[in-house]
Amino acid sequence: MLTLDGRQGEGGGQVLRIALALAAITGTPFRIHNIRGGRAKSGLLRQHLTGVRAVAEVCGARVEGAELRSQELTFVPGAVKAGAFEFAVGSAGSAGLVLQALLPVLWHADGPSTVQVSGGTHNPSAPPADFLMRTLAPVLATMGFAMELSLDQHGFYPAGGGAYRVSVTPGPTKPLSLLERGAVQKVEVTSIVANLPANVGQRELTAVKAALPVENLVTTIETVRSPGPGNAVVVAVESEAVTEVFTAFGRRGRPAEDVGQSVAESATAYLDSGVPVGPHLADQLMLPLAIAGGQFSTGALTEHSRTAIGIIAQFLERSPRVIPQDDQRLLVECSI
């Protein structure tokens, strides 16, 4: 049984999610202490507990310590089985992060599966639905990780109440090759507004246009259903090889102009870097890369990415390697 320290690396939920997925895939039991020990509110919150219960159900695991605010957990996996599953976070905690732990397991099931997960879909501390559907899912599809991911309802922080629907079909994988992004074909900017005045979105789009040095921006205000008020500005940079999505969230007391400026700065940094894989996509690709192999080019790694590499190395004989290419570009590769 592996023993893990939840304070490792970024000291948050990434340690637990990667461990859950790899335990189920490899059949390796683990015990983790100091869960989320690097966070102000340590221990299992609702989204982490839902992730534990979801992976445990799919692989028939024996679990000890699966309680709210628990700082220790023992996880002994069984066999991964396909099926129809439904999980609810019960708060605005990220439903997408539950999927981060669960989907790699379902890729190793004995047949197709369907999953519904409810909770937060647009949370400032997690990858939003737009990123998962437009950026991550298409890249995973090129690796043979087939899934259909849809958003039934938006769920903004703090009300939550959103829902994903996913169909997963296991199959043969192939190595990733994402070294160049190619020419930028289109840049789209969308202000998503729920239960707020429409002029909020217009002010955000005006700010993005002023700050983002791109001609012929395609701009849209999208009014959506959600249990509570919410707002996000999404910039999608569509290139030949990949579509990268950047998001900034509105909140009470934050000027709409500041939201637009913030997301424009993130998109500009990506455009200036020349790399195909942005920092958040790199975070999400570490585990699929360890499973299927391949390589991608990115800029500076986040602590989440480095944490994922460290956890992977404790479960597998292989883990992604990081090779500097120049001052701004890194090659991340994994051979299987």
Coordinates of C-alpha atoms in Angstrom, one line a residue:
M1 CA 0.0 0.0 0.0
L2 CA 1.3 3.4 -1.0
T3 CA 1.4 6.1 1.7
L4 CA 0.9 9.7 0.4
D5 CA 1.2 13.0 2.0
G6 CA -1.6 15.4 1.0
R7 CA 0.7 18.4 1.6
Q8 CA 2.9 17.3 -1.4
G9 CA 3.4 19.8 -4.2
E10 CA 0.4 22.2 -4.4
G11 CA -1.1 20.6 -1.3
G12 CA -4.7 20.6 -2.6
G13 CA -7.2 18.3 -4.2
Q14 CA -4.9 17.5 -7.2
V15 CA -3.0 15.0 -5.0
L16 CA -6.1 13.1 -4.1
R17 CA -7.7 13.1 -7.6
I18 CA -4.6 11.8 -9.4
A19 CA -4.2 9.1 -6.6
L20 CA -7.8 8.0 -6.9
A21 CA -7.6 7.6 -10.7
L22 CA -4.3 5.7 -10.7
A23 CA -5.3 3.5 -7.8
A24 CA -8.4 2.3 -9.7
I25 CA -6.5 1.9 -13.0
T26 CA -3.5 0.1 -11.5
G27 CA -5.2 -1.8 -8.7
T28 CA -2.8 -0.1 -6.2
P29 CA -4.2 0.6 -2.7
F30 CA -3.1 3.8 -1.0
R31 CA -3.4 5.7 2.3
I32 CA -3.2 9.5 2.3
H33 CA -2.8 11.7 5.3
N34 CA -2.9 15.5 5.6
I35 CA -5.5 15.7 2.8
R36 CA -5.4 19.2 1.3
G37 CA -2.9 20.1 4.0
G38 CA -1.7 23.1 1.9
R39 CA -5.2 24.8 2.0
A40 CA -6.7 27.1 4.5
K41 CA -9.6 24.7 4.9
S42 CA -7.9 21.3 4.9
G43 CA -9.6 17.9 4.6
L44 CA -12.3 16.6 2.3
L45 CA -14.8 19.2 1.1
R46 CA -17.9 18.1 -0.7
Q47 CA -16.4 18.0 -4.2
H48 CA -13.5 15.9 -3.0
L49 CA -15.7 13.5 -1.1
T50 CA -17.9 13.2 -4.2
G51 CA -14.8 12.3 -6.2
V52 CA -13.8 9.6 -3.7
R53 CA -17.3 8.1 -3.7
A54 CA -17.6 8.2 -7.5
V55 CA -14.3 6.4 -8.1
A56 CA -15.0 4.0 -5.3
E57 CA -18.4 3.1 -6.8
V58 CA -17.0 2.5 -10.3
C59 CA -14.2 0.3 -9.1
G60 CA -15.9 -1.4 -6.1
A61 CA -13.3 0.0 -3.7
R62 CA -13.1 -0.4 0.1
V63 CA -12.8 3.0 1.6
E64 CA -12.1 4.3 5.1
G65 CA -12.2 7.9 6.1
A66 CA -14.7 9.1 3.4
E67 CA -16.3 11.8 5.5
L68 CA -16.5 15.6 5.3
R69 CA -13.3 17.3 6.6
S70 CA -11.5 14.0 7.0
Q71 CA -7.8 14.4 6.6
E72 CA -7.0 10.7 6.3
L73 CA -8.3 8.2 3.7
T74 CA -7.6 4.6 2.9
F75 CA -8.6 3.4 -0.6
V76 CA -8.4 -0.2 -1.7
P77 CA -9.7 -0.6 -5.3
G78 CA -11.5 -3.5 -6.9
A79 CA -12.3 -4.2 -10.5
V80 CA -13.4 -1.3 -12.7
K81 CA -16.9 -1.8 -14.1
A82 CA -18.9 0.1 -16.7
G83 CA -22.4 1.4 -16.0
A84 CA -24.8 4.3 -15.6
F85 CA -23.7 6.6 -12.8
E86 CA -25.1 9.7 -11.1
F87 CA -23.3 11.8 -8.6
A88 CA -24.2 15.1 -6.8
V89 CA -21.6 17.4 -5.2
G90 CA -24.4 19.1 -3.2
S91 CA -22.7 22.5 -3.3
A92 CA -21.0 24.8 -5.8
G93 CA -17.9 22.6 -5.6
S94 CA -16.6 21.7 -9.0
A95 CA -18.4 18.9 -10.8
G96 CA -15.6 19.1 -13.4
L97 CA -13.0 18.1 -10.8
V98 CA -15.1 15.1 -9.9
L99 CA -14.9 14.1 -13.6
Q100 CA -11.1 14.7 -13.6
A101 CA -10.8 11.8 -11.1
L102 CA -13.5 9.6 -12.6
L103 CA -13.0 9.8 -16.4
P104 CA -9.6 8.1 -16.6
V105 CA -11.0 5.2 -14.6
L106 CA -14.0 4.8 -17.0
W107 CA -11.6 4.7 -19.9
H108 CA -10.4 1.5 -18.4
A109 CA -13.9 0.0 -17.8
D110 CA -15.2 -3.1 -19.5
G111 CA -17.6 -1.2 -21.7
P112 CA -19.3 2.1 -22.4
S113 CA -20.6 4.2 -19.4
T114 CA -22.8 7.2 -18.9
V115 CA -22.3 9.7 -16.0
Q116 CA -24.3 12.6 -14.7
V117 CA -22.6 14.9 -12.2
S118 CA -24.2 17.9 -10.6
G119 CA -22.6 20.8 -8.8
G120 CA -20.6 23.8 -9.9
T121 CA -19.7 24.1 -13.5
H122 CA -18.3 27.7 -13.4
N123 CA -16.1 28.0 -10.4
P124 CA -13.1 30.4 -10.3
S125 CA -11.0 27.6 -8.6
A126 CA -11.6 24.9 -11.2
P127 CA -11.7 24.4 -15.0
P128 CA -15.0 25.7 -16.3
A129 CA -17.4 23.8 -18.6
D130 CA -16.3 25.8 -21.7
F131 CA -12.7 24.7 -21.2
L132 CA -13.6 21.1 -20.7
M133 CA -15.9 20.9 -23.7
R134 CA -13.9 23.1 -26.2
T135 CA -10.3 22.5 -25.2
L136 CA -9.8 19.3 -23.2
A137 CA -12.3 16.9 -24.8
P138 CA -11.1 17.5 -28.4
V139 CA -7.5 16.9 -27.4
L140 CA -8.3 13.8 -25.5
A141 CA -10.2 12.5 -28.5
T142 CA -7.0 12.6 -30.6
M143 CA -5.5 10.3 -28.0
G144 CA -8.4 7.8 -28.3
F145 CA -10.1 8.8 -25.1
A146 CA -13.6 9.1 -26.6
M147 CA -16.4 10.9 -24.7
E148 CA -19.3 13.1 -25.4
L149 CA -19.5 15.8 -22.8
S150 CA -22.5 18.2 -22.6
L151 CA -23.7 20.8 -20.1
D152 CA -27.3 20.4 -19.0
Q153 CA -27.3 23.5 -16.8
H154 CA -24.9 26.2 -15.7
G155 CA -23.9 26.3 -12.1
F156 CA -22.1 29.4 -10.9
Y157 CA -20.4 29.9 -7.5
P158 CA -21.8 30.2 -4.8
A159 CA -25.2 28.7 -5.8
G160 CA -24.0 25.7 -7.9
G161 CA -26.8 23.7 -9.3
G162 CA -25.2 23.0 -12.6
A163 CA -25.0 19.6 -14.3
Y164 CA -22.8 17.6 -16.8
R165 CA -23.8 14.6 -18.8
V166 CA -21.0 12.4 -20.1
S167 CA -20.8 9.3 -22.3
V168 CA -17.5 7.4 -22.2
T169 CA -16.5 4.7 -24.6
P170 CA -13.2 2.8 -23.9
G171 CA -11.0 1.9 -26.8
P172 CA -7.4 1.8 -28.0
T173 CA -5.3 4.8 -27.2
K174 CA -2.6 6.5 -29.2
P175 CA 0.2 8.9 -28.2
L176 CA -0.4 12.6 -28.1
S177 CA 1.5 14.9 -30.5
L178 CA 0.8 18.6 -29.9
L179 CA 4.0 20.5 -30.6
E180 CA 2.7 23.4 -32.7
R181 CA -0.6 25.2 -32.7
G182 CA -0.5 26.4 -36.3
A183 CA -2.2 29.5 -37.5
V184 CA -4.8 31.2 -35.4
Q185 CA -8.1 30.9 -37.3
K186 CA -10.6 32.7 -35.0
V187 CA -10.8 34.3 -31.6
E188 CA -14.3 34.3 -30.0
V189 CA -15.3 36.2 -26.9
T190 CA -18.5 35.3 -25.0
S191 CA -19.9 36.9 -21.9
I192 CA -22.1 34.4 -20.1
V193 CA -24.7 36.1 -18.0
A194 CA -27.2 34.4 -15.5
N195 CA -29.8 36.4 -13.6
L196 CA -27.8 39.7 -14.1
P197 CA -28.4 42.8 -16.2
A198 CA -27.3 42.4 -19.9
N199 CA -25.3 45.6 -19.8
V200 CA -22.8 43.7 -17.6
G201 CA -21.9 41.5 -20.5
Q202 CA -21.7 44.5 -22.9
R203 CA -19.2 46.3 -20.7
E204 CA -17.1 43.2 -20.4
L205 CA -17.0 42.7 -24.2
T206 CA -16.0 46.4 -24.7
A207 CA -13.1 46.0 -22.2
V208 CA -11.9 42.8 -24.0
K209 CA -12.0 44.5 -27.4
A210 CA -9.9 47.4 -26.0
A211 CA -7.3 45.1 -24.4
L212 CA -7.0 42.2 -26.8
P213 CA -4.8 42.9 -29.8
V214 CA -6.8 40.8 -32.3
E215 CA -8.7 42.0 -35.3
N216 CA -12.2 40.8 -36.2
L217 CA -13.1 39.5 -32.8
V218 CA -16.3 37.5 -32.7
T219 CA -18.3 38.7 -29.6
T220 CA -21.5 37.3 -28.1
I221 CA -23.6 37.8 -25.0
E222 CA -25.1 34.5 -23.9
T223 CA -27.9 34.5 -21.3
V224 CA -28.2 31.2 -19.5
R225 CA -30.4 29.4 -16.9
S226 CA -28.8 29.0 -13.5
P227 CA -30.1 28.6 -9.9
G228 CA -28.2 31.7 -8.9
P229 CA -26.6 34.8 -10.4
G230 CA -23.4 34.3 -12.2
N231 CA -21.1 35.7 -14.9
A232 CA -18.0 34.6 -16.8
V233 CA -16.2 36.0 -19.8
V234 CA -14.7 33.3 -22.1
V235 CA -12.0 33.9 -24.8
A236 CA -11.6 30.9 -27.2
V237 CA -8.5 31.0 -29.4
E238 CA -9.1 28.6 -32.2
S239 CA -5.9 27.5 -34.0
E240 CA -5.2 24.7 -36.5
A241 CA -4.2 22.2 -33.9
V242 CA -6.0 23.2 -30.7
T243 CA -8.6 25.5 -29.3
E244 CA -7.5 27.1 -26.0
V245 CA -10.1 28.7 -23.7
F246 CA -9.4 31.4 -21.1
T247 CA -12.0 32.5 -18.5
A248 CA -12.5 35.3 -16.0
F249 CA -15.4 35.4 -13.5
G250 CA -17.5 38.3 -12.4
R251 CA -18.4 38.7 -8.8
R252 CA -20.1 41.2 -6.6
G253 CA -17.9 44.3 -6.2
R254 CA -15.7 43.5 -9.2
P255 CA -16.1 45.9 -12.1
A256 CA -17.1 44.4 -15.4
E257 CA -14.2 46.2 -17.0
D258 CA -11.8 44.5 -14.7
V259 CA -13.2 41.1 -15.7
G260 CA -12.7 41.8 -19.4
Q261 CA -9.2 43.2 -18.9
S262 CA -8.2 40.1 -16.9
V263 CA -9.3 37.5 -19.4
A264 CA -7.8 39.6 -22.3
E265 CA -4.4 39.5 -20.5
S266 CA -4.5 35.7 -20.2
A267 CA -5.4 35.3 -23.8
T268 CA -2.7 37.8 -24.9
A269 CA 0.0 35.9 -22.9
Y270 CA -1.0 32.7 -24.6
L271 CA -0.9 34.3 -28.1
D272 CA 2.5 35.9 -27.4
S273 CA 4.0 32.6 -26.1
G274 CA 3.6 30.7 -29.4
V275 CA 3.1 27.4 -27.6
P276 CA 0.0 25.2 -28.3
V277 CA -0.7 24.1 -24.8
G278 CA -1.6 26.7 -22.1
P279 CA -1.0 26.2 -18.4
H280 CA -4.4 24.8 -17.5
L281 CA -4.5 22.4 -20.4
A282 CA -1.0 21.2 -19.4
D283 CA -2.4 20.5 -15.9
Q284 CA -5.2 18.3 -17.3
L285 CA -2.9 16.4 -19.8
M286 CA -0.4 15.0 -17.4
L287 CA -2.4 11.9 -16.4
P288 CA -3.6 11.1 -20.0
L289 CA 0.0 11.5 -21.2
A290 CA 1.2 9.0 -18.6
I291 CA -1.5 6.5 -19.8
A292 CA -1.2 6.9 -23.5
G293 CA 2.3 8.4 -24.0
G294 CA 3.3 11.2 -26.3
Q295 CA 4.5 14.8 -26.1
F296 CA 3.3 18.4 -26.1
S297 CA 4.9 21.8 -26.0
T298 CA 4.0 24.4 -23.3
G299 CA 5.3 27.3 -21.3
A300 CA 6.1 27.5 -17.6
L301 CA 4.3 24.7 -15.6
T302 CA 2.0 25.4 -12.8
E303 CA 2.4 23.8 -9.4
H304 CA -0.6 21.6 -10.2
S305 CA 1.3 20.2 -13.2
R306 CA 4.4 19.5 -11.2
T307 CA 2.3 17.9 -8.4
A308 CA 0.6 15.6 -11.0
I309 CA 4.0 14.4 -12.3
G310 CA 5.1 13.7 -8.7
I311 CA 2.0 11.6 -7.9
I312 CA 2.1 9.7 -11.2
A313 CA 5.7 8.7 -10.5
Q314 CA 4.6 7.0 -7.2
F315 CA 2.1 4.8 -9.0
L316 CA 3.8 4.1 -12.4
E317 CA 7.2 3.2 -13.5
R318 CA 6.9 6.0 -16.0
S319 CA 5.9 9.7 -15.6
P320 CA 6.0 12.8 -17.8
R321 CA 9.5 14.3 -18.3
V322 CA 10.0 18.0 -18.7
I323 CA 12.7 19.1 -21.1
P324 CA 13.5 22.9 -21.6
Q325 CA 13.6 23.9 -25.2
D326 CA 14.3 27.6 -24.8
D327 CA 13.6 30.4 -22.4
Q328 CA 9.8 30.2 -23.0
R329 CA 9.1 26.7 -24.2
L330 CA 9.1 23.3 -22.5
L331 CA 8.7 19.9 -24.0
V332 CA 6.7 17.5 -21.9
E333 CA 6.9 13.8 -22.9
C334 CA 6.2 10.4 -21.7
S335 CA 7.2 7.1 -23.4
I336 CA 5.2 3.9 -22.7

